[in-house]
mmCIF file of C-alpha atoms in Angstrom:
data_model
loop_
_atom_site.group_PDB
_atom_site.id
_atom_site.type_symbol
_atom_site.label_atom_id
_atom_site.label_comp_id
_atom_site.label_asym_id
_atom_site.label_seq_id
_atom_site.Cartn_x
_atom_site.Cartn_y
_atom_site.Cartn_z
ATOM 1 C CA UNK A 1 -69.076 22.665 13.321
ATOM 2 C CA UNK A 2 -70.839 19.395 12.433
ATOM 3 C CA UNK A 3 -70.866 20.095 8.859
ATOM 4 C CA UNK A 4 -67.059 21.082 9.008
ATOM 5 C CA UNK A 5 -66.470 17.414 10.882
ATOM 6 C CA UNK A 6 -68.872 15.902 7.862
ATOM 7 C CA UNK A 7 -66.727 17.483 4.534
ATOM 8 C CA UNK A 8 -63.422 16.785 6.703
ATOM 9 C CA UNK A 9 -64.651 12.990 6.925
ATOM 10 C CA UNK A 10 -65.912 13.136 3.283
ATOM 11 C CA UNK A 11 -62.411 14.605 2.326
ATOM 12 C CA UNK A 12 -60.555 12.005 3.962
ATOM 13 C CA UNK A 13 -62.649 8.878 2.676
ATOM 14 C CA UNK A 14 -62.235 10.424 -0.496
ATOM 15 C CA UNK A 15 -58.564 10.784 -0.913
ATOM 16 C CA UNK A 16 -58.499 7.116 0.802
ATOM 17 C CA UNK A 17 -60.649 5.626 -1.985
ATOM 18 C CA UNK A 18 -57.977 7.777 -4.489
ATOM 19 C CA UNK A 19 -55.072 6.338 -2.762
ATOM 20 C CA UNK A 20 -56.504 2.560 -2.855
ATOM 21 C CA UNK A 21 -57.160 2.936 -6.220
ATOM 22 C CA UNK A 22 -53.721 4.463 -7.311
ATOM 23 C CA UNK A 23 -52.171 1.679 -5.119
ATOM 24 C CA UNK A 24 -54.111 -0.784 -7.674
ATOM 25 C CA UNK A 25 -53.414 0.805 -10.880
ATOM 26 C CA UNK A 26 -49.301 0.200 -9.825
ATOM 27 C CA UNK A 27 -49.865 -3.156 -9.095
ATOM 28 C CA UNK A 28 -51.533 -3.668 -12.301
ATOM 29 C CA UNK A 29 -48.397 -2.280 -14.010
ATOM 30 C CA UNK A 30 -45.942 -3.651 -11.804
ATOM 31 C CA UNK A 31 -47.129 -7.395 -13.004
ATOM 32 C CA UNK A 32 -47.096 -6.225 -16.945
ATOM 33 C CA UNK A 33 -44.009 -5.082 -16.609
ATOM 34 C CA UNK A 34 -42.768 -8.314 -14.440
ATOM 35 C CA UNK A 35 -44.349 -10.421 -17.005
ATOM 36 C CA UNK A 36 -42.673 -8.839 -19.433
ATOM 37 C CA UNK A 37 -46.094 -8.107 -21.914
ATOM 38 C CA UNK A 38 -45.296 -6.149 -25.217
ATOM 39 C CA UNK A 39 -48.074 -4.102 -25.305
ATOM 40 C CA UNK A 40 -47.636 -1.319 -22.622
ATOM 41 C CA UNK A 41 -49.601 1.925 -22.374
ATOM 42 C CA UNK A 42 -48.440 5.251 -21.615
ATOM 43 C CA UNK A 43 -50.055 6.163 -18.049
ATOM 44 C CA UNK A 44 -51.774 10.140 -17.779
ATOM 45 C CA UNK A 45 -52.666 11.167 -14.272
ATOM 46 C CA UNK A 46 -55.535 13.689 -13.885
ATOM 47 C CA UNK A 47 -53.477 16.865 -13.115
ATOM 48 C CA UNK A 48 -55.960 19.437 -11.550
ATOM 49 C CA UNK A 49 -53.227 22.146 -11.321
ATOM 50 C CA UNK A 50 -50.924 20.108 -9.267
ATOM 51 C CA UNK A 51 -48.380 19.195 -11.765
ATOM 52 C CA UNK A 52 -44.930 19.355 -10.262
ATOM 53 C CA UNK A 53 -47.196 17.719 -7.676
ATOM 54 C CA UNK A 54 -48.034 14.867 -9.562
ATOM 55 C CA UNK A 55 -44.862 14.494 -11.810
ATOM 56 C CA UNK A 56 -43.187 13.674 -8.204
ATOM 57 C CA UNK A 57 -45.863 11.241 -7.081
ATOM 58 C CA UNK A 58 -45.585 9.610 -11.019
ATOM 59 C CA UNK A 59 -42.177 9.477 -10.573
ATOM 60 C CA UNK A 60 -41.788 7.619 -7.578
ATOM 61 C CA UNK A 61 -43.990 4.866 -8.666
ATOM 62 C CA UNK A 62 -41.904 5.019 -12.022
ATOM 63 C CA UNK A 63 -38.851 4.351 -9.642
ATOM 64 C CA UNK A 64 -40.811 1.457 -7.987
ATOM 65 C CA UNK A 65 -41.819 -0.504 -10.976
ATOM 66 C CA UNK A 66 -38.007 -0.151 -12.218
ATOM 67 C CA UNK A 67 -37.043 -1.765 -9.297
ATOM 68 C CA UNK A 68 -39.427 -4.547 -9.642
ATOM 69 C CA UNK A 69 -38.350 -5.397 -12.969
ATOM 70 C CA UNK A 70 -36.748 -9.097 -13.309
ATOM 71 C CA UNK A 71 -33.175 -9.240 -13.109
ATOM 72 C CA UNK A 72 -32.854 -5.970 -13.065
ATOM 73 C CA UNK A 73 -32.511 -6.023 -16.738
ATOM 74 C CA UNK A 74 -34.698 -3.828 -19.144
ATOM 75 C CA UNK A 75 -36.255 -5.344 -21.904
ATOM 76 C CA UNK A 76 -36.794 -2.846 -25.181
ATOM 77 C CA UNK A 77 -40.325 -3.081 -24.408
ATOM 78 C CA UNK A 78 -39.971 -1.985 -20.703
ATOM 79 C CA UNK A 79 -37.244 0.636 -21.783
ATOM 80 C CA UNK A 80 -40.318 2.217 -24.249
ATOM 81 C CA UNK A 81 -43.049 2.012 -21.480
ATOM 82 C CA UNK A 82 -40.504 3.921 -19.223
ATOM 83 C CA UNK A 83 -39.489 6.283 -22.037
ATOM 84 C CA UNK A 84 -43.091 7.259 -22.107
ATOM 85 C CA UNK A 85 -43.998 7.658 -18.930
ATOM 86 C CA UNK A 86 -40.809 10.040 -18.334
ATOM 87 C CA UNK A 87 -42.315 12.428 -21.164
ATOM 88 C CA UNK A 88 -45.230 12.664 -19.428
ATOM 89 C CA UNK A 89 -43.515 13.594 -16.021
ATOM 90 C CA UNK A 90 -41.071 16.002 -17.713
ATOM 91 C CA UNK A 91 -44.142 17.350 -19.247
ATOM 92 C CA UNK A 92 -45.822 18.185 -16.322
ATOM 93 C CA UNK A 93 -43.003 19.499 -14.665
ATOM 94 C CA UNK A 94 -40.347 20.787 -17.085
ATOM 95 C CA UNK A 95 -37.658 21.284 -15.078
ATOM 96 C CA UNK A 96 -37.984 17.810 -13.282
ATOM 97 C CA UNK A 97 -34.028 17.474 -13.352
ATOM 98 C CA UNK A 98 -33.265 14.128 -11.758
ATOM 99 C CA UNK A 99 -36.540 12.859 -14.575
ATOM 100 C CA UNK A 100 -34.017 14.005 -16.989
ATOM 101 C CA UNK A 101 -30.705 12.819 -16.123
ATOM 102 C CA UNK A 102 -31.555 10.179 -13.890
ATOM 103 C CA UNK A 103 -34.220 8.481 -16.104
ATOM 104 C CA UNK A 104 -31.886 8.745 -18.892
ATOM 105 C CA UNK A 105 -29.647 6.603 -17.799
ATOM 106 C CA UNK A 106 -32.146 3.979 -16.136
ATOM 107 C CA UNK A 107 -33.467 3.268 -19.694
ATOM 108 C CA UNK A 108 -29.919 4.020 -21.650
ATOM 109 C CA UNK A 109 -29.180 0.207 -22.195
ATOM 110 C CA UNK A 110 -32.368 -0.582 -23.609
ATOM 111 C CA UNK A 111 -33.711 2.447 -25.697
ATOM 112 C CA UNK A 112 -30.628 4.523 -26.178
ATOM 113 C CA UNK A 113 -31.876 6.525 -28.893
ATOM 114 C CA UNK A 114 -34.953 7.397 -26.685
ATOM 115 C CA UNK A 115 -32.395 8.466 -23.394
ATOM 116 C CA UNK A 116 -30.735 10.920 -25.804
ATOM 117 C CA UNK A 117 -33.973 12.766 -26.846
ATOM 118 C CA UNK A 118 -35.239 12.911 -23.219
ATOM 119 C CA UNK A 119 -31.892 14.509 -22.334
ATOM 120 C CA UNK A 120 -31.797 16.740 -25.607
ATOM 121 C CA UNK A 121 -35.729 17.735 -24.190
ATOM 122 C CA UNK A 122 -34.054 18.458 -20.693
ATOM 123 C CA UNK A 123 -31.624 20.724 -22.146
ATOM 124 C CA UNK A 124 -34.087 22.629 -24.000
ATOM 125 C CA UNK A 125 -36.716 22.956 -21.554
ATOM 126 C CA UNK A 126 -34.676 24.121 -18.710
ATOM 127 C CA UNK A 127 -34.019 27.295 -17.858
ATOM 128 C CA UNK A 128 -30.775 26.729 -16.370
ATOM 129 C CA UNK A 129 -29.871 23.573 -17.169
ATOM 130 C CA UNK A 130 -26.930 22.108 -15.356
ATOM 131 C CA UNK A 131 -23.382 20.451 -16.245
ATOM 132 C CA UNK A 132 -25.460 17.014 -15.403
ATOM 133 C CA UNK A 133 -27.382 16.828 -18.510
ATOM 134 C CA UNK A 134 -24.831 17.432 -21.027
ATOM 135 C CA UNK A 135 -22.283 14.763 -19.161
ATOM 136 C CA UNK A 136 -24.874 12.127 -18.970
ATOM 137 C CA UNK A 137 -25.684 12.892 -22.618
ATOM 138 C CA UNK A 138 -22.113 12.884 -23.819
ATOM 139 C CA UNK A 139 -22.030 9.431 -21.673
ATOM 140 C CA UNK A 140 -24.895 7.739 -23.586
ATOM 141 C CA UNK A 141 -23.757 9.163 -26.697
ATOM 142 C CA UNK A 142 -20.090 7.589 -26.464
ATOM 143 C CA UNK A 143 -21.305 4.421 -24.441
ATOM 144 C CA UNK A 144 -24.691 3.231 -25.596
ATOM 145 C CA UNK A 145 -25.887 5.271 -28.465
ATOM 146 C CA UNK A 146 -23.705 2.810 -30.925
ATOM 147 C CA UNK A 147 -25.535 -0.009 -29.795
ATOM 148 C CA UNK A 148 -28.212 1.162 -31.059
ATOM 149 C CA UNK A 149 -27.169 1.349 -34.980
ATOM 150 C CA UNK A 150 -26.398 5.123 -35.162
ATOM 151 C CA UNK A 151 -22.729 5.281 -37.077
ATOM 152 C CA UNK A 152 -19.757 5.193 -34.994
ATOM 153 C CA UNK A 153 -18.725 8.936 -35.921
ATOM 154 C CA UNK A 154 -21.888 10.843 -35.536
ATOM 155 C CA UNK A 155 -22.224 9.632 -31.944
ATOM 156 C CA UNK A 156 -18.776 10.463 -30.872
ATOM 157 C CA UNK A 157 -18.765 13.532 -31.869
ATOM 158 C CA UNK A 158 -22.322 13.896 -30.016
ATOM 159 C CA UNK A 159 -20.794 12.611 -27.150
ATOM 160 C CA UNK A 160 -17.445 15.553 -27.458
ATOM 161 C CA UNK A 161 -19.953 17.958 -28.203
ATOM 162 C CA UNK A 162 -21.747 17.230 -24.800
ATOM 163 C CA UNK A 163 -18.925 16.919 -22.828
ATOM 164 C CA UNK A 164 -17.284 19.935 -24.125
ATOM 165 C CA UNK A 165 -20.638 22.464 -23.220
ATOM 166 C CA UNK A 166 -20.509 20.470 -19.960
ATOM 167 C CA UNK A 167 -17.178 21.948 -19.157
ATOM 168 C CA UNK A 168 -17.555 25.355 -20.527
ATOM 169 C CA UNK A 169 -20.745 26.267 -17.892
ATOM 170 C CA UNK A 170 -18.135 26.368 -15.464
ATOM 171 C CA UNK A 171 -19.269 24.695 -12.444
ATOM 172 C CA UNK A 172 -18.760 20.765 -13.346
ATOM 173 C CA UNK A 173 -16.190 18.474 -11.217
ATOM 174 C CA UNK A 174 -12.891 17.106 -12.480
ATOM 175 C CA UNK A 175 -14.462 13.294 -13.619
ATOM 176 C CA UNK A 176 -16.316 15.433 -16.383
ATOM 177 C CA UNK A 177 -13.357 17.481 -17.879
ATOM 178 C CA UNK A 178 -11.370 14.315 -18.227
ATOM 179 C CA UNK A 179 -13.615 12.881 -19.623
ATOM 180 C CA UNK A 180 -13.859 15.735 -22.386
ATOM 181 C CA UNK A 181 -10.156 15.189 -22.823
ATOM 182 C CA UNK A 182 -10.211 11.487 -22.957
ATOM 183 C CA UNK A 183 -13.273 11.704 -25.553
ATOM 184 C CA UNK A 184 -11.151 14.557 -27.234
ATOM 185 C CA UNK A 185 -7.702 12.554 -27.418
ATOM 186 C CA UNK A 186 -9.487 9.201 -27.926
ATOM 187 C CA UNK A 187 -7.469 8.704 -31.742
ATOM 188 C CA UNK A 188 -4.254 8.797 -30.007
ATOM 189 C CA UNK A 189 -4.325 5.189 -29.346
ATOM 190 C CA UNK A 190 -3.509 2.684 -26.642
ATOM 191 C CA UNK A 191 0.568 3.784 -26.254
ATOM 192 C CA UNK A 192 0.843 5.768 -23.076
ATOM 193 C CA UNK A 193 3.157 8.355 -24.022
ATOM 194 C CA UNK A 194 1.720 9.155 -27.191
ATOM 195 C CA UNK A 195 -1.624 9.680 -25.387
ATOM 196 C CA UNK A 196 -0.048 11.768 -22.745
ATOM 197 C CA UNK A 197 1.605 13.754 -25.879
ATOM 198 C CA UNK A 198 -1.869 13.845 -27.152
ATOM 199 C CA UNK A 199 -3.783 15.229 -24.013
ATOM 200 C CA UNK A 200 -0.664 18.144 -23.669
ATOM 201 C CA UNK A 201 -1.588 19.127 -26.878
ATOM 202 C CA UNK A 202 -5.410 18.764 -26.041
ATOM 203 C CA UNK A 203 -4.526 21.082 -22.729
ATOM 204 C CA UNK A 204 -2.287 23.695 -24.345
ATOM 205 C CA UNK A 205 -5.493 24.421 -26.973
ATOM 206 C CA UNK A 206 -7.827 24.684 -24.240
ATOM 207 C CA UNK A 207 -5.374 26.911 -22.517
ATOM 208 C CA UNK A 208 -4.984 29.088 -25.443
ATOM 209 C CA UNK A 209 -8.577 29.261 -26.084
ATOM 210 C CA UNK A 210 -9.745 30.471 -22.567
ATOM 211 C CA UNK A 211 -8.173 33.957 -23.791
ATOM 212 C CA UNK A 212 -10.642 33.949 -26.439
ATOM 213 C CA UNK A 213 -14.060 35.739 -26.285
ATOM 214 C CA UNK A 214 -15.341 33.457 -24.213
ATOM 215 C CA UNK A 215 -13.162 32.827 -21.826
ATOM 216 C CA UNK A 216 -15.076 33.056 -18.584
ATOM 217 C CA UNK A 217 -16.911 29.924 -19.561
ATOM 218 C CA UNK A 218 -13.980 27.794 -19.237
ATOM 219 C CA UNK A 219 -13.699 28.855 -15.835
ATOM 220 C CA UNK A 220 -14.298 27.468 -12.493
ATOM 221 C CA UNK A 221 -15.323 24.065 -10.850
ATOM 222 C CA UNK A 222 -14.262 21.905 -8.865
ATOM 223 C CA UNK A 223 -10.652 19.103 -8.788
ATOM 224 C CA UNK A 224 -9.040 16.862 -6.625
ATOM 225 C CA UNK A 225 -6.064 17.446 -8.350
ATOM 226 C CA UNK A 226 -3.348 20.144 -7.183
ATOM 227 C CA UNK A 227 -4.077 23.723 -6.418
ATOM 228 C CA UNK A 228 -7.050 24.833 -8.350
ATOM 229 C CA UNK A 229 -5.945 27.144 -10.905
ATOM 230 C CA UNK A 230 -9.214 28.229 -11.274
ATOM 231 C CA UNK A 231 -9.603 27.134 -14.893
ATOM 232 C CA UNK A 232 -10.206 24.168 -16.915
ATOM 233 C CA UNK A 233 -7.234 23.978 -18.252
ATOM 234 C CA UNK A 234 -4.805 24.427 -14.727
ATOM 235 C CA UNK A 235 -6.918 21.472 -13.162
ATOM 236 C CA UNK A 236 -6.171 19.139 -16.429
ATOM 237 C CA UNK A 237 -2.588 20.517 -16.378
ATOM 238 C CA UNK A 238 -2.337 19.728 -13.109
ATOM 239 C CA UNK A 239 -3.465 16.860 -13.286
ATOM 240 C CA UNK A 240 -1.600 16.029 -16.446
ATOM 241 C CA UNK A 241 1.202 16.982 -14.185
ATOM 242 C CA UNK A 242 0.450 14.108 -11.622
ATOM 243 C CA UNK A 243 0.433 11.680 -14.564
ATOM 244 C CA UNK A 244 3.574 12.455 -16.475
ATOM 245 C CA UNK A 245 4.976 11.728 -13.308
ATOM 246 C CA UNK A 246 3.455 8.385 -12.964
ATOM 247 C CA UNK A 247 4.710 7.714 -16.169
ATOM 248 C CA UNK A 248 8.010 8.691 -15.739
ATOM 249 C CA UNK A 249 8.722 6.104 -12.940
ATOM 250 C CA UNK A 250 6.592 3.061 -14.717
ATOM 251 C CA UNK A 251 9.434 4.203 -17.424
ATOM 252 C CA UNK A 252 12.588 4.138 -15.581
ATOM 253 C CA UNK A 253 11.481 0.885 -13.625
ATOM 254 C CA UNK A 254 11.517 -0.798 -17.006
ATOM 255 C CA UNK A 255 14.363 0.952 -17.653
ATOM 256 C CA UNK A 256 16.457 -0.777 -14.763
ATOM 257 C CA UNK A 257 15.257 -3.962 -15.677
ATOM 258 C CA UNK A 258 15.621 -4.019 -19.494
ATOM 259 C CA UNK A 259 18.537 -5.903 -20.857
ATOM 260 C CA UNK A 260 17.941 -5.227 -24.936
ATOM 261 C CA UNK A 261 19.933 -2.500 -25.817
ATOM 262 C CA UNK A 262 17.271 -0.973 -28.907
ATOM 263 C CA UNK A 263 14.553 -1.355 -26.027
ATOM 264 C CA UNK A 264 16.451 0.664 -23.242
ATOM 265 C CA UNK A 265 17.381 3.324 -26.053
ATOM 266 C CA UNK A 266 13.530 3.830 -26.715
ATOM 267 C CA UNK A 267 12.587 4.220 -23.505
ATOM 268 C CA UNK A 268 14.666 6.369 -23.075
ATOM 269 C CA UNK A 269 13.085 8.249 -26.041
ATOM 270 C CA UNK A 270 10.096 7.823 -24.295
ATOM 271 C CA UNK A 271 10.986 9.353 -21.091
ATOM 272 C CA UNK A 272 12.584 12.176 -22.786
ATOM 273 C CA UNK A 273 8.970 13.251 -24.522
ATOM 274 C CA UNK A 274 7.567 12.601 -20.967
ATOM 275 C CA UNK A 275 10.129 14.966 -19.262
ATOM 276 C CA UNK A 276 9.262 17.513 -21.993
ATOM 277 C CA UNK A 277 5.510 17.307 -21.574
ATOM 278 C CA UNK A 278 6.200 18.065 -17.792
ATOM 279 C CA UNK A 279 8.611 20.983 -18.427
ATOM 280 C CA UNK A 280 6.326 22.499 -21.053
ATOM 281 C CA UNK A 281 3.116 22.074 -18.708
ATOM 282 C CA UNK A 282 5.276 24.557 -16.188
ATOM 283 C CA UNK A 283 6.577 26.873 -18.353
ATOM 284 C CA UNK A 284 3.150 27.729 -18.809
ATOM 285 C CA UNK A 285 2.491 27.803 -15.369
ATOM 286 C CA UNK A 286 -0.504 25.934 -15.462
ATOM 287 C CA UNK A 287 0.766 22.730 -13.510
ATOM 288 C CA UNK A 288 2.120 23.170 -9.748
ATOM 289 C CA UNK A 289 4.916 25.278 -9.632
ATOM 290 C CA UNK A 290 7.047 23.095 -7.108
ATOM 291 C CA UNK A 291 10.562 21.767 -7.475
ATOM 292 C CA UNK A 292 10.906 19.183 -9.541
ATOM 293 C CA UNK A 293 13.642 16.219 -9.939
ATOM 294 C CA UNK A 294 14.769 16.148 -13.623
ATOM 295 C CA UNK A 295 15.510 12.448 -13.913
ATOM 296 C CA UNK A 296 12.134 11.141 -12.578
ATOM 297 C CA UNK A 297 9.965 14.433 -11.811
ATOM 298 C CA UNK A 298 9.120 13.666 -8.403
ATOM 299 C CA UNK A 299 8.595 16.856 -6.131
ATOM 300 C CA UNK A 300 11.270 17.661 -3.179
ATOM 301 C CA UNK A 301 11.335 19.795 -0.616
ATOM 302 C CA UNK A 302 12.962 22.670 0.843
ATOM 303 C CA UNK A 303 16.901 21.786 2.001
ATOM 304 C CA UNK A 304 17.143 17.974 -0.101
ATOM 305 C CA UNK A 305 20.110 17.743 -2.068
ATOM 306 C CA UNK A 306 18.873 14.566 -3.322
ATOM 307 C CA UNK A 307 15.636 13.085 -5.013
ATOM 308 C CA UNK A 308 14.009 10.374 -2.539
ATOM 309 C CA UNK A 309 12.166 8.751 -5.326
ATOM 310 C CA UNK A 310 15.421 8.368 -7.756
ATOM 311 C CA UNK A 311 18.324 9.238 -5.646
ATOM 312 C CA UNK A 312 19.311 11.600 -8.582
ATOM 313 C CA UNK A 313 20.968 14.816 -7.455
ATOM 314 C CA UNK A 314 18.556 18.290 -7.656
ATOM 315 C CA UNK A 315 19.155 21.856 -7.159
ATOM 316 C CA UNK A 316 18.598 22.124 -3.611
ATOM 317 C CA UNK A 317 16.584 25.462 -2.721
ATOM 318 C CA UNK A 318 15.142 26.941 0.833
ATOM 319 C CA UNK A 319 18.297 26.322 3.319
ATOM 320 C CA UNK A 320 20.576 28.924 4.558
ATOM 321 C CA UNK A 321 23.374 28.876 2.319
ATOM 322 C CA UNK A 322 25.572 30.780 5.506
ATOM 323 C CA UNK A 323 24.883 28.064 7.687
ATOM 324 C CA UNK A 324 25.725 25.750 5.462
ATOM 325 C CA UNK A 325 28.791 27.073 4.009
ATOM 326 C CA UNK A 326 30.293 27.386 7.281
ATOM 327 C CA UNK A 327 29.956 24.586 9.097
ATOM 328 C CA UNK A 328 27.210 22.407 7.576
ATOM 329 C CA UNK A 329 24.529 22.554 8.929
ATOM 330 C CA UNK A 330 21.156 22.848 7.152
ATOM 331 C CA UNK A 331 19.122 25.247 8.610
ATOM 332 C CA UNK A 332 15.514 25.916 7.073
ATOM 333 C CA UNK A 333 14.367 29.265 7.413
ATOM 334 C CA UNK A 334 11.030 30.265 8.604
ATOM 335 C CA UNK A 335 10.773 33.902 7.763
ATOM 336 C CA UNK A 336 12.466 37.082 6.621
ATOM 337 C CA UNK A 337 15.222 35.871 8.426
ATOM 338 C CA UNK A 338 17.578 33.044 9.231
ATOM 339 C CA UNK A 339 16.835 32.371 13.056
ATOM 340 C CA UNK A 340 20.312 31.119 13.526
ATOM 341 C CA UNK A 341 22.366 33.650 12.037
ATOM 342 C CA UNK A 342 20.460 36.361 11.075
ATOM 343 C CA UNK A 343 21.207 36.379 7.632
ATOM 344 C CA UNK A 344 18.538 38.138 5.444
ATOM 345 C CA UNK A 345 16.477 35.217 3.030
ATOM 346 C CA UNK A 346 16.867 36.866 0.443
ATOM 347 C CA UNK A 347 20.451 36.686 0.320
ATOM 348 C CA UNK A 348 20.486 32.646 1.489
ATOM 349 C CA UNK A 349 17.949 30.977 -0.508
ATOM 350 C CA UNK A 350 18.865 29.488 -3.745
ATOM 351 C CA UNK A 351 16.145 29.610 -6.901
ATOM 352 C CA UNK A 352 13.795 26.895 -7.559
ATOM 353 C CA UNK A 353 14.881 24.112 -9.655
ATOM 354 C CA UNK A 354 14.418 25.027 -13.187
#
């Protein structure tokens, strides 16, 4: 027992003295990097078999001597020290995911060039890498990567070709198929109808290529957006939807107020390539599939006659059309049947607006 109580004391003082010294060694490299010194040396930890171990202890003091930098800013310098010292975490642990994708965006603004070859790494190392390292690559590639003197073209279409595998492993939120569209449809300009015209045209090839071979990887995910279709592109439809709408009233507000006769006749023109956009979205029946007002393509409901958002007059749909013929009164059904008169649904309910 007494030599068990003398190697469990010797163990202890032992990893004390380790700890202590560690401690040390970050301060030491906390005050380079502070003081901003050029020269900065790529830090190995003695691994003993304990890499994922290890990689998580490195990476938290990684994570504490990026916080400690001044200003918050990284120097190029800094950026390189941290580049290095994420290649040796990822190295010991391969599949360190948040070293990846998280690191590559803490050094993006200062070594670009060095964030897309740790994510690049990431995506080759993995086994099963997820939608996070091809977004935050498509993100340095479109936002950062310029900065760094690699030609304008080349890292846009870096950037689409990110975003676009991002999508297509099927489990990514909405943010990160916009942004494939938006990267996608980014020639169309600053005029908001002939981007919306853009991004229909962007969803209708999507749409048509989910039928393809590989179909089930444009499935799936996650949108805030409308019922989920269930594919990439019914939750950009639908969203697409939502916005052509938007548009249409921003329209017809200017409308009402504009006094130039040339300018009311093109946005009018503009409104009518809007309202087209909308219709062709639900013909496909990728958008919702609710009832529409023509004028301003705000939804109703069941039993309006009138649009609330326009005042325009719509197809009403959903009322008893016995009730109402004979002595006006609307009456909603609930069921198979009217519960005032009996009358069979099928028989009272008008068809959706078309």
């Amino acid at each position: 027992m007494k030599r068990l109580s003398i190697i469990s004391i010797a163990v202890a003082l032992a990893a004390l003295v380790l700890s202590m010294l560690a401690g040390r060694n970050v301060d030491q490299q906390r005050s380079q990097l502070v003081a901003n010194q050029a020269q900065m040396q790529r830090v190995y930890l003695p691994r003993f078999g304990m890499d994922k171990y290890l990689a998580d202890l490195r990476w938290v003091m990684l994570v504490q001597q990026m916080g400690q930098v001044k200003g918050g800013k990284i120097t190029p310098e800094a950026g390189a020290y941290f580049a290095d010292a994420l290649e040796a975490i990822t190295d010991m642990d391969p599949e360190f995911e948040k070293a990846y994708t998280m690191g590559a965006m803490l050094i993006s603004s200062a070594v670009p060039i060095r964030a897309v070859k740790l994510l690049e790494k990431g995506v080759a190392q993995s086994r099963n890498p997820s939608w996070r390292y091809y977004f935050n690559l498509g993100f340095v590639a479109q936002r950062q990567l310029p900065n760094a003197g690699v030609p304008e073209e080349e890292c846009q279409a870096k950037s689409l070709a990110a975003y676009e595998a991002a999508c297509k492993l099927g489990d990514c939120p909405g943010h990160v198929e916009r942004a494939w569209m938006y990267q996608a449809t980014r020639g169309a300009g600053s005029d908001p109808v002939k981007v919306l015209l853009a991004q229909k045209d962007f969803v209708l090839k999507v749409h048509t290529d989910s039928f393809s071979d590989d179909s089930d990887s444009l499935t799936g995910g996650t949108n805030e957006f409308g019922p989920d279709s269930g594919t990439t592109a019914g939750r950009l439809s639908a969203w697409l939807a939502g916005r052509s709408r938007s548009l249409s009233h921003d329209l017809l507000a200017r409308h009402l107020l504009e006094t130039d006769a040339a300018k009311r006749q093109s946005i009018e023109a503009d409104l009518k390539a809007v309202r087209a956009v909308y219709d062709q979205i639900r013909t496909l029946g990728l958008a919702n599939a609710d009832h529409a007002c023509k004028h301003c393509l705000s939804a109703f409901g069941p039993g309006e006659f009138y649009c609330s958002s326009c005042g325009q007059e719509v197809k009403a749909y959903g009322y008893c059309r016995t009730c109402h013929a004979a002595n006006g009164k609307l009456v909603l059904p609930h069921g198979a049947y009217c519960h005032v008169c009996g009358t069979k649904a099928a028989a009272k309910v008008t068809t959706a607006n078309k």
